[in-house]
């Protein structure tokens, strides 16, 4: 689904020095303003009159300060989350563009949104304002490239969304539904936080309350709108869509609840109507400035969201077409959002008698490719772990903070260090630092590996694979019992190459995974162990 635009957009020729477009813009203030635009830098002489910042709303938007090499697809992707984009005109020599949306309402939403969150293309801030022109008339023969990109994006958009933009015909909205939605996220390769959900669902109306939790090893949320109509609109537009490119799929139903009772404002639950609530369970209370922002429904939470390389940041994804177009553009970014993020984690309260770099590599390797591990020389109950990217470190932190390892509840936070330093040549640090950069055991090296779809929180049930034909259920039960736990249940898959095995507790399963992932079962078969979302 997400790949359609990508192919078309990539197939479009990129040359920026070709004759790009000739156009005529019709304006209410003049009979006809004729304008010829070429890409050789002379267009600035032909184009008179910068648009004013405080102009009256128009569905044509004037975009300035564009980076030189920017493509039509990247500019279109800015508008897609707000509704259908109907035309585009690039003024290459002036680093400007005109973007026409289907409705004035969509353009107003877009301008309001980007006045709160400065849009960036290729890491440069750009400026968006209403144009004096009420519609954009372009000469299609000269503007072919832009039209091809537009058609491709539109095709994907209409195929994927029952709505154009965020408007819903009245007939589509049946009353008497609950204002509360139950949201389940499938294929959660990248972490989805309460703030991400707030940013996405706020497009459809004021979000009053959100509660997030894990059930059946799946991330779920309950989200309450002020009005059931908003919930209906959000469900219609977002159900089945991906938050990030090719993963984190939203599954949305109406909840039987009609009101949520939120006790605490923290990273698991929030009542936006009551910024005064305590944070509960020892979490730091909300910053007063953020609490004040909550009180204003219109305020955008300026909390940075880890954006995924090659996908639009979740600040602006009501539909997969936006994700696809952004993936094609490849460089759409938001301020304060880095695909890199902080790659180094600080893990504390470790059992210093038991922990080794290898055991940390194995456990944290479930959520990303661990590059380096350093157990701190002067504080051996703490370690620094460097992941391959910021999304992986975020994922590992979300899933492993508060879990038990070797009998102790570990704390996982983002470190201020950018990398984990290796000891100087010839210096013996007692094996406390280990470089796993070239490890053959990385689960996520191969792009598109099915491991991306099988990332689950620690659970008592383990998924075993790569089992040789000669190994029986009894052998595996004995092997796992020897890690110090109790095997509660076991089930082979049909082909006997895979199985589910349930330990008595999550802690026992964590221990078994650390001890037995990559265990040599003979016949050149190394056992692969991961957490499962199933139960036996």
mmCIF file with all atom_site columns, C-alpha atoms in Angstrom, residues 20-21 37-39 43 66-76 88-98 136 138 143 145-146:
data_model
loop_
_atom_site.group_PDB
_atom_site.id
_atom_site.type_symbol
_atom_site.label_atom_id
_atom_site.label_alt_id
_atom_site.label_comp_id
_atom_site.label_asym_id
_atom_site.label_entity_id
_atom_site.label_seq_id
_atom_site.pdbx_PDB_ins_code
_atom_site.Cartn_x
_atom_site.Cartn_y
_atom_site.Cartn_z
_atom_site.occupancy
_atom_site.B_iso_or_equiv
_atom_site.pdbx_formal_charge
_atom_site.auth_seq_id
_atom_site.auth_comp_id
_atom_site.auth_asym_id
_atom_site.auth_atom_id
_atom_site.pdbx_PDB_model_num
ATOM 1  C CA . UNK A 1 20  ? 9.910  23.593 -15.569 1.00 0.00 ? 20  UNK A CA 1
ATOM 2  C CA . UNK A 1 21  ? 6.654  25.339 -16.066 1.00 0.00 ? 21  UNK A CA 1
ATOM 3  C CA . UNK A 1 37  ? 8.391  30.807 -15.247 1.00 0.00 ? 37  UNK A CA 1
ATOM 4  C CA . UNK A 1 38  ? 11.547 29.107 -16.316 1.00 0.00 ? 38  UNK A CA 1
ATOM 5  C CA . UNK A 1 39  ? 14.146 27.432 -14.182 1.00 0.00 ? 39  UNK A CA 1
ATOM 6  C CA . UNK A 1 43  ? 11.864 34.287 -13.302 1.00 0.00 ? 43  UNK A CA 1
ATOM 7  C CA . UNK A 1 66  ? 12.785 26.338 -0.363  1.00 0.00 ? 66  UNK A CA 1
ATOM 8  C CA . UNK A 1 67  ? 16.164 24.547 -0.575  1.00 0.00 ? 67  UNK A CA 1
ATOM 9  C CA . UNK A 1 68  ? 17.517 24.565 -4.129  1.00 0.00 ? 68  UNK A CA 1
ATOM 10 C CA . UNK A 1 69  ? 17.235 20.869 -4.938  1.00 0.00 ? 69  UNK A CA 1
ATOM 11 C CA . UNK A 1 70  ? 13.785 20.310 -3.455  1.00 0.00 ? 70  UNK A CA 1
ATOM 12 C CA . UNK A 1 71  ? 11.326 18.256 -5.561  1.00 0.00 ? 71  UNK A CA 1
ATOM 13 C CA . UNK A 1 72  ? 7.595  18.574 -6.236  1.00 0.00 ? 72  UNK A CA 1
ATOM 14 C CA . UNK A 1 73  ? 6.957  15.455 -4.157  1.00 0.00 ? 73  UNK A CA 1
ATOM 15 C CA . UNK A 1 74  ? 8.536  17.008 -1.082  1.00 0.00 ? 74  UNK A CA 1
ATOM 16 C CA . UNK A 1 75  ? 6.403  20.142 -1.393  1.00 0.00 ? 75  UNK A CA 1
ATOM 17 C CA . UNK A 1 76  ? 3.215  18.127 -2.022  1.00 0.00 ? 76  UNK A CA 1
ATOM 18 C CA . UNK A 1 88  ? 1.500  22.826 -7.653  1.00 0.00 ? 88  UNK A CA 1
ATOM 19 C CA . UNK A 1 89  ? 3.775  25.321 -9.340  1.00 0.00 ? 89  UNK A CA 1
ATOM 20 C CA . UNK A 1 90  ? 7.492  25.442 -8.575  1.00 0.00 ? 90  UNK A CA 1
ATOM 21 C CA . UNK A 1 91  ? 9.459  28.682 -9.046  1.00 0.00 ? 91  UNK A CA 1
ATOM 22 C CA . UNK A 1 92  ? 12.917 27.138 -9.085  1.00 0.00 ? 92  UNK A CA 1
ATOM 23 C CA . UNK A 1 93  ? 14.933 30.309 -9.615  1.00 0.00 ? 93  UNK A CA 1
ATOM 24 C CA . UNK A 1 94  ? 13.224 32.014 -6.693  1.00 0.00 ? 94  UNK A CA 1
ATOM 25 C CA . UNK A 1 95  ? 13.241 29.002 -4.339  1.00 0.00 ? 95  UNK A CA 1
ATOM 26 C CA . UNK A 1 96  ? 9.494  29.349 -4.062  1.00 0.00 ? 96  UNK A CA 1
ATOM 27 C CA . UNK A 1 97  ? 6.381  27.338 -4.887  1.00 0.00 ? 97  UNK A CA 1
ATOM 28 C CA . UNK A 1 98  ? 2.606  27.676 -5.016  1.00 0.00 ? 98  UNK A CA 1
ATOM 29 C CA . UNK A 1 136 ? -3.692 28.134 -9.713  1.00 0.00 ? 136 UNK A CA 1
ATOM 30 C CA . UNK A 1 138 ? -0.902 25.972 -14.909 1.00 0.00 ? 138 UNK A CA 1
ATOM 31 C CA . UNK A 1 143 ? 4.086  21.458 -15.953 1.00 0.00 ? 143 UNK A CA 1
ATOM 32 C CA . UNK A 1 145 ? 6.290  16.531 -14.158 1.00 0.00 ? 145 UNK A CA 1
ATOM 33 C CA . UNK A 1 146 ? 4.411  18.182 -11.316 1.00 0.00 ? 146 UNK A CA 1
#
